[in-house]
mmCIF file of C-alpha atoms and ligand atoms in Angstrom:
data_model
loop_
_atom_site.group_PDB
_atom_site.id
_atom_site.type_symbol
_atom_site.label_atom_id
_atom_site.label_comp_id
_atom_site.label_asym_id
_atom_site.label_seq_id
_atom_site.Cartn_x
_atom_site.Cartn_y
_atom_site.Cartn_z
ATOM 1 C CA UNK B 21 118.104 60.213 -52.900
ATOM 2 C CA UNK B 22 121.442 60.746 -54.635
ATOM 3 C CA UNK B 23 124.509 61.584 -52.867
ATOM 4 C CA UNK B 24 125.715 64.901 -54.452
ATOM 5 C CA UNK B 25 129.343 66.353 -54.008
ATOM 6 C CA UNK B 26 129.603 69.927 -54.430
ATOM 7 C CA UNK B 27 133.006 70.068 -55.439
ATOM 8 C CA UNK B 28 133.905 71.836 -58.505
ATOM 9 C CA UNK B 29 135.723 70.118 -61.321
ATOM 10 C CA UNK B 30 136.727 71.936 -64.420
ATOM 11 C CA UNK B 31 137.575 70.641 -68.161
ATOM 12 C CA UNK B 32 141.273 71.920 -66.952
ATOM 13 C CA UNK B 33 140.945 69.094 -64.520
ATOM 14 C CA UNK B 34 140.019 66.636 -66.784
ATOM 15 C CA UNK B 35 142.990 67.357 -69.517
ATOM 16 C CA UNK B 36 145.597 67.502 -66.716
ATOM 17 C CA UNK B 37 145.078 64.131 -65.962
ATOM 18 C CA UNK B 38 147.448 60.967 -66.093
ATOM 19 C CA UNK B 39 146.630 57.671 -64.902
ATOM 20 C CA UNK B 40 144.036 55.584 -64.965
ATOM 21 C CA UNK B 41 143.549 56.303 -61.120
ATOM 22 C CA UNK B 42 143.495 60.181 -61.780
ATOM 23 C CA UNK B 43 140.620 59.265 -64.136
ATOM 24 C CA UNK B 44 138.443 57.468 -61.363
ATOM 25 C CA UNK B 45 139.565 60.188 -58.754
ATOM 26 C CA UNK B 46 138.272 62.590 -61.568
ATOM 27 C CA UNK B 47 135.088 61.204 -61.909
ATOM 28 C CA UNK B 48 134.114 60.227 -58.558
ATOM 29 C CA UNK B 49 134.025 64.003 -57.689
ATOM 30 C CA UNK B 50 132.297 64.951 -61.155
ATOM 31 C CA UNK B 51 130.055 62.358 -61.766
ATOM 32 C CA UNK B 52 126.652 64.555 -60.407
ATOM 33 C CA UNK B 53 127.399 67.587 -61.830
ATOM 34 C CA UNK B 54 129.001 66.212 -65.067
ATOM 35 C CA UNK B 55 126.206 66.548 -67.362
ATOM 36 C CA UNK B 56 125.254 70.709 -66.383
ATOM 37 C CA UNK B 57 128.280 71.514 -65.306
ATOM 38 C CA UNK B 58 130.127 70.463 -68.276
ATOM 39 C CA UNK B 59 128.066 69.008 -70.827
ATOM 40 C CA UNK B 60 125.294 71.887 -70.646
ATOM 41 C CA UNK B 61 127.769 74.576 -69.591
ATOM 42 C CA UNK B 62 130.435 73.776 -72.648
ATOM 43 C CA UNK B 63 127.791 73.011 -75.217
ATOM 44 C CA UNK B 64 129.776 69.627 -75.387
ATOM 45 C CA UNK B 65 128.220 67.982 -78.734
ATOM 46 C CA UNK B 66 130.764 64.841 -79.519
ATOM 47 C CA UNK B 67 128.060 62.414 -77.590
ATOM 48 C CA UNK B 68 125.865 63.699 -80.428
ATOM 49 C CA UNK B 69 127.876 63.504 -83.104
ATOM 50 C CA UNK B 70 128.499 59.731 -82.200
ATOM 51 C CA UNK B 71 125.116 58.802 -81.684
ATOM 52 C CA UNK B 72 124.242 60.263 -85.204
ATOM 53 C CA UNK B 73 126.845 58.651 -86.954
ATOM 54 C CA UNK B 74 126.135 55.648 -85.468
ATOM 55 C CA UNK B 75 122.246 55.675 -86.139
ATOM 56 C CA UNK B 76 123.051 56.432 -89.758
ATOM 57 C CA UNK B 77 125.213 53.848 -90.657
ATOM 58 C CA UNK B 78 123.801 50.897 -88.581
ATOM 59 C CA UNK B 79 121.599 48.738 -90.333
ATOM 60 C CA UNK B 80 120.164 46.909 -87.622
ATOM 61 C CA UNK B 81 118.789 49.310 -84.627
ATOM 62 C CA UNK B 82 118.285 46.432 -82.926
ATOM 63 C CA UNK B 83 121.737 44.723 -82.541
ATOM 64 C CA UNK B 84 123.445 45.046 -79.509
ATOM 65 C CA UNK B 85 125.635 48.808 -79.302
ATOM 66 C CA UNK B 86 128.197 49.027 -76.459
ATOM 67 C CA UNK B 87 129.388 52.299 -75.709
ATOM 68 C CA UNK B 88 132.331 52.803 -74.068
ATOM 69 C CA UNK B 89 133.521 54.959 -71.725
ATOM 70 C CA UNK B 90 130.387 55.566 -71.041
ATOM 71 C CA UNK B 91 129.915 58.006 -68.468
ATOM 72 C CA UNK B 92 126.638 59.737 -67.673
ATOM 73 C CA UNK B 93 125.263 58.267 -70.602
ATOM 74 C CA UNK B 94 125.559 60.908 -73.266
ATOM 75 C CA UNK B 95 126.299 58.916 -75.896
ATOM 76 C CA UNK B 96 123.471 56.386 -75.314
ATOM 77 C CA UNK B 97 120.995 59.044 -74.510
ATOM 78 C CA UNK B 98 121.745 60.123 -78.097
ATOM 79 C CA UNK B 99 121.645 56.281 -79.399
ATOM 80 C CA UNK B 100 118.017 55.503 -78.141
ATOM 81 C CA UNK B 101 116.243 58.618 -79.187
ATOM 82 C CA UNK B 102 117.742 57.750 -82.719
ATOM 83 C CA UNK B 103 115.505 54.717 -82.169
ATOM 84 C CA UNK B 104 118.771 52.269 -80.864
ATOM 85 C CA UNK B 105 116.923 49.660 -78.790
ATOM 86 C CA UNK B 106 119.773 47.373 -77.071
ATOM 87 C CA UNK B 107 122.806 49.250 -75.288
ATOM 88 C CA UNK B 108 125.416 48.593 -73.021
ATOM 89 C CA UNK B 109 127.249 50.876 -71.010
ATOM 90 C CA UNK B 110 131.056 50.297 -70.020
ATOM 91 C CA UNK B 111 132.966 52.782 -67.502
ATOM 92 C CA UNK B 112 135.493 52.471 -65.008
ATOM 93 C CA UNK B 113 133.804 54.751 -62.556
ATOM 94 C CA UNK B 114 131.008 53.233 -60.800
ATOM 95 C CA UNK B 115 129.920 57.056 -59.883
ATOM 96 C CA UNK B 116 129.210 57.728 -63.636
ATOM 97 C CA UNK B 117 127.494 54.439 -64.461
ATOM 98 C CA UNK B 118 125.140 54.928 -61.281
ATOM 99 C CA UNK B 119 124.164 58.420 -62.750
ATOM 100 C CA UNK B 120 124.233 56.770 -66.315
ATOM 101 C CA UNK B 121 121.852 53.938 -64.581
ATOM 102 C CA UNK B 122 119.555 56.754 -63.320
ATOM 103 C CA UNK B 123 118.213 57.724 -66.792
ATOM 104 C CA UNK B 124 116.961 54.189 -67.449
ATOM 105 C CA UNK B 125 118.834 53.584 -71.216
ATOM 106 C CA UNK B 126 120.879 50.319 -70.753
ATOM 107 C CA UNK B 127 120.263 46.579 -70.999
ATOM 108 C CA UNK B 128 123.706 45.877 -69.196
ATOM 109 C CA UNK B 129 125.774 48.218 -66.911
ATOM 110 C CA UNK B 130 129.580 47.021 -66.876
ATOM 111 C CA UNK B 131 132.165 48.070 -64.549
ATOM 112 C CA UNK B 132 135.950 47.788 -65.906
ATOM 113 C CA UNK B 133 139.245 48.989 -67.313
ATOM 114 C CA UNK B 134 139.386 49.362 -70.798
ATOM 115 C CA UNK B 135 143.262 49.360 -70.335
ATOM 116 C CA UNK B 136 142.830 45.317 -69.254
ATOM 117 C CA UNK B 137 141.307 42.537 -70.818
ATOM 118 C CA UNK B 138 137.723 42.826 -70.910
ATOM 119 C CA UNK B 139 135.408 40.499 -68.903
ATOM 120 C CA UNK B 140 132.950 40.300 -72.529
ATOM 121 C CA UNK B 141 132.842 37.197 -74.417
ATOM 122 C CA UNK B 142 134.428 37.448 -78.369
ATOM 123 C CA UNK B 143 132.034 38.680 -80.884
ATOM 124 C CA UNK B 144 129.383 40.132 -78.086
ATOM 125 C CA UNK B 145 128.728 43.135 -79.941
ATOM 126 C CA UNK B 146 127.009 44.485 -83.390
ATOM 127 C CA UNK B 147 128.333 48.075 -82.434
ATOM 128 C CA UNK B 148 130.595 49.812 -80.466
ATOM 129 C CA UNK B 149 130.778 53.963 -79.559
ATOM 130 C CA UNK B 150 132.923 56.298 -77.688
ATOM 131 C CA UNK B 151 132.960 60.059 -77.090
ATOM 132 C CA UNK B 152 135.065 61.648 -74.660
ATOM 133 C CA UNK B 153 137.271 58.483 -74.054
ATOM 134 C CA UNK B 154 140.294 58.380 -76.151
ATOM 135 C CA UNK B 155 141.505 61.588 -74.975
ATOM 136 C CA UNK B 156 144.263 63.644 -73.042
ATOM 137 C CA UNK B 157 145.798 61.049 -69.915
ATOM 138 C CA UNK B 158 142.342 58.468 -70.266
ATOM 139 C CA UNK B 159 142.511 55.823 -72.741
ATOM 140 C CA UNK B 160 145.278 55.157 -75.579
ATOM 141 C CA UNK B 161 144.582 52.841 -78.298
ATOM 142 C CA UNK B 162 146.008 49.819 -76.669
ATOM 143 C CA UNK B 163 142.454 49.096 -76.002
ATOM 144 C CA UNK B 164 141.074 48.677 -79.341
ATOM 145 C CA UNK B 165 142.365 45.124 -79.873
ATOM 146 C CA UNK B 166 140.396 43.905 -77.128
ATOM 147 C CA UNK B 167 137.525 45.898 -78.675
ATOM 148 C CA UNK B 168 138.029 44.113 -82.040
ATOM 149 C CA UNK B 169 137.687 40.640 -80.112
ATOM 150 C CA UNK B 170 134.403 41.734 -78.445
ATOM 151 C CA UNK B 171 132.481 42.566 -81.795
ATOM 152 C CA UNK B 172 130.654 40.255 -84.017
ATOM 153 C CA UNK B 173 132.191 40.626 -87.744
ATOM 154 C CA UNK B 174 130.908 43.069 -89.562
ATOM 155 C CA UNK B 175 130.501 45.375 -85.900
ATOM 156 C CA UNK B 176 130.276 48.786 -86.476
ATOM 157 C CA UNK B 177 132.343 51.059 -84.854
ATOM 158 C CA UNK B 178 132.188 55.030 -84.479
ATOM 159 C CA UNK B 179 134.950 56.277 -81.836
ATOM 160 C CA UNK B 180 135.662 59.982 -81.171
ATOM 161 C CA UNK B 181 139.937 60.586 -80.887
ATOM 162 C CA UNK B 182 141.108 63.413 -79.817
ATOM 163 C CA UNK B 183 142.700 64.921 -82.742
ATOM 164 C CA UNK B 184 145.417 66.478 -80.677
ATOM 165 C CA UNK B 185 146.726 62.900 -79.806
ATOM 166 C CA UNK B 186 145.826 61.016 -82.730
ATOM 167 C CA UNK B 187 149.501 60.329 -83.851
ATOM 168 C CA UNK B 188 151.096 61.390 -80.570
ATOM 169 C CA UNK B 189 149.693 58.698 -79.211
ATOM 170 C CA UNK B 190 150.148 56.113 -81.787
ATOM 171 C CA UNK B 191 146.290 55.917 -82.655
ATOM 172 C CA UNK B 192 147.210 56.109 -86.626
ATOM 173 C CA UNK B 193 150.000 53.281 -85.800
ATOM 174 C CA UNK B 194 147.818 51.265 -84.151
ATOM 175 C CA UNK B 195 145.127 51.144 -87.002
ATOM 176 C CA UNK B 196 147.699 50.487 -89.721
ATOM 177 C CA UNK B 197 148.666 47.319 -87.936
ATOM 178 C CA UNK B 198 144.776 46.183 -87.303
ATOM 179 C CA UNK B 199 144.460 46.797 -90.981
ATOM 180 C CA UNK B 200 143.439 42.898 -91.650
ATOM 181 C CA UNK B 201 141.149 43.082 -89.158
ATOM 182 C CA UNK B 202 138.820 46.053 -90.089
ATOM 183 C CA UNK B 203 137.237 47.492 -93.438
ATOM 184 C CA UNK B 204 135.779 50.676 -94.357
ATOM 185 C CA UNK B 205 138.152 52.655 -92.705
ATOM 186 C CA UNK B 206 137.037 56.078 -92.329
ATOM 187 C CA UNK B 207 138.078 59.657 -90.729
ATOM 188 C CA UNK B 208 136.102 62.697 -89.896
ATOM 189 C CA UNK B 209 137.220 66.018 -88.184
ATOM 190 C CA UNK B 210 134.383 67.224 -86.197
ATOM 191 C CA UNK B 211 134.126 69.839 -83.679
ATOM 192 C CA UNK B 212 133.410 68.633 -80.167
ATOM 193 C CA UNK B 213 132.344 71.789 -78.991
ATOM 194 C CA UNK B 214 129.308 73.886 -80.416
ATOM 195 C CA UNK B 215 128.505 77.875 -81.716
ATOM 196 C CA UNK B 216 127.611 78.597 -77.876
ATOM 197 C CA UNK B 217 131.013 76.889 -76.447
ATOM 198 C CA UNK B 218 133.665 79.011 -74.486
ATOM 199 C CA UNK B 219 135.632 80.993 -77.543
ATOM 200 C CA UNK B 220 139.111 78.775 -76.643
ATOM 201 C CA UNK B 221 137.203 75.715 -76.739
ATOM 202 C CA UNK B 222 135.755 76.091 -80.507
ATOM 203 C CA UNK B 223 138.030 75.191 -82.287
ATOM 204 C CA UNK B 224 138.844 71.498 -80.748
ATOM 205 C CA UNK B 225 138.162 68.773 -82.461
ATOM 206 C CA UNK B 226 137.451 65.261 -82.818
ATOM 207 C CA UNK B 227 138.440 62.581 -85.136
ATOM 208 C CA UNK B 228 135.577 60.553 -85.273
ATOM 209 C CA UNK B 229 137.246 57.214 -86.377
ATOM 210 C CA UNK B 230 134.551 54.671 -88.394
ATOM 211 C CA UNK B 231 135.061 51.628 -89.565
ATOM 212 C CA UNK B 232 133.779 47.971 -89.470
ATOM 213 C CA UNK B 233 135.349 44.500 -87.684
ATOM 214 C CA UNK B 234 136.060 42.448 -91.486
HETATM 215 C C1 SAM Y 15 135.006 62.644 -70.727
HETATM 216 S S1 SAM Y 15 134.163 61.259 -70.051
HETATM 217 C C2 SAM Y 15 133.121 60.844 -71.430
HETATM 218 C C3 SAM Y 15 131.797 60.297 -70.996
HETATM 219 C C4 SAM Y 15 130.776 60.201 -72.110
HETATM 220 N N1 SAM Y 15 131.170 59.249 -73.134
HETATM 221 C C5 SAM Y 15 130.563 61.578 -72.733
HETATM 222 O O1 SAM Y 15 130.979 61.799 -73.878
HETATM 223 O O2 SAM Y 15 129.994 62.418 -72.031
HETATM 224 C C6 SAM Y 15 135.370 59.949 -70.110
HETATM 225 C C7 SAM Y 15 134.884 58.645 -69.486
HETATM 226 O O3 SAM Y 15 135.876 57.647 -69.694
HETATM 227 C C8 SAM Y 15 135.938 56.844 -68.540
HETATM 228 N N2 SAM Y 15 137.240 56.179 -68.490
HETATM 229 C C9 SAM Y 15 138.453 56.758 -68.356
HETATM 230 N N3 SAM Y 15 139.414 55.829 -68.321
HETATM 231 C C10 SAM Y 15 138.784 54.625 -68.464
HETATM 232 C C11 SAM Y 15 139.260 53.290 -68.504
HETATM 233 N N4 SAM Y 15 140.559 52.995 -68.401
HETATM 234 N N5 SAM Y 15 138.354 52.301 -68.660
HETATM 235 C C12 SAM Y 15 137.024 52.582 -68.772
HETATM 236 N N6 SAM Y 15 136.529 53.843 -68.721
HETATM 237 C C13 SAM Y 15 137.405 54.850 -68.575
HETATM 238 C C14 SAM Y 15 135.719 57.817 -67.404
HETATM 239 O O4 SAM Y 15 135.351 57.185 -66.206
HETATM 240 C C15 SAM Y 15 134.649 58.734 -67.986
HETATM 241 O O5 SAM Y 15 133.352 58.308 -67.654
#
């Protein structure tokens, strides 16, 4: 039997957050009631959009995937009904990766701070996602070189950016300087919210970032 906490957390919540601590405060208390009260309730799509993008483009559905920032799981749900076999899930909140472990999906649960160097050996990974990571107060793109090390060459990579804080926070920087690093760099604007979302939240949107480790 889970251990379910009735408090209320709101998407208001989640963008006035800003530390990494404020994250695993956040979702200690959301991690149960995350996927209706949010995901459901919002019509929150980005885990979708990721998945698909990444099912489309990978040739190997078989390759190890990591996604990151995992959560509940969202992402990976998405990733093994588009036939994904071998996925990892990486979170800082142990309360979201014990709901994530609930639903059965993953190879390899992994506890950490993207923020840090990552406890994964270099070239681990054939793909790695994110939706709902590199956003308002959680994760800033000092983590992608350590993502870089961890993926095999020629990883695929399909990461949803808050378009809001793509340059503030240095995201198109940081790419320009991993430039000799990755190929096939690509940008899409996506909305992360769908037709049945709260009217204020429709038009937010994503920049789902693609590209490959050279
Ligand atoms: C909005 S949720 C997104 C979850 C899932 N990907 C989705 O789209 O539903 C953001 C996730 O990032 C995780 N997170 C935030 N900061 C992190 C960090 N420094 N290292 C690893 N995970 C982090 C949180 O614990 C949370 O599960």
């Amino acid at each position: 039997m889970t251990n379910k906490t009735s408090t209320k957390v709101t998407l208001e919540d989640a963008y006035a957050i800003e530390t990494t601590q404020d994250c695993v405060d956040l979702y200690a208390k959301w991690a149960d009631t995350y996927d209706e009260s949010f995901a459901r309730e919002y019509d929150y799509h980005a885990p979708d959009i990721i998945a698909d993008t990444y099912a489309d483009r990978c040739s190997d559905k078989t390759a190890p995937v990591l996604d990151i920032g995992a959560g509940t799981g969202l992402v990976s749900e998405g990733l093994v009904t588009r036939g994904i076999t071998t996925v990892d899930a990486f979170d800082i909140s142990t309360e979201m990766l014990r709901v994530a472990n609930q639903k059965g999906l993953y190879r390899r649960l992994i506890q950490g701070d993207l923020t840090k160097t990552l406890d994964i050996p270099d070239a681990s990974y054939d793909g790695i996602t994110s939706a709902g990571t590199f956003t308002h107060g959680h994760v800033g793109p000092e983590a992608l070189d350590e993502l870089i090390r961890i993926g095999r060459p020629g990883a695929l990579y399909v990461l949803s950016i808050r378009s809001t804080i793509f340059e503030s926070a240095g995201f198109r920087d940081k790419f320009a300087q991993l430039a000799a690093q990755i190929r096939e760099f690509e940008i899409i604007e996506k909305s992360l919210y769908g037709k049945s979302a709260r009217p204020d939240l429709r038009s937010s949107t994503s920049s789902v970032t693609i590209f490959r480790k050279s």
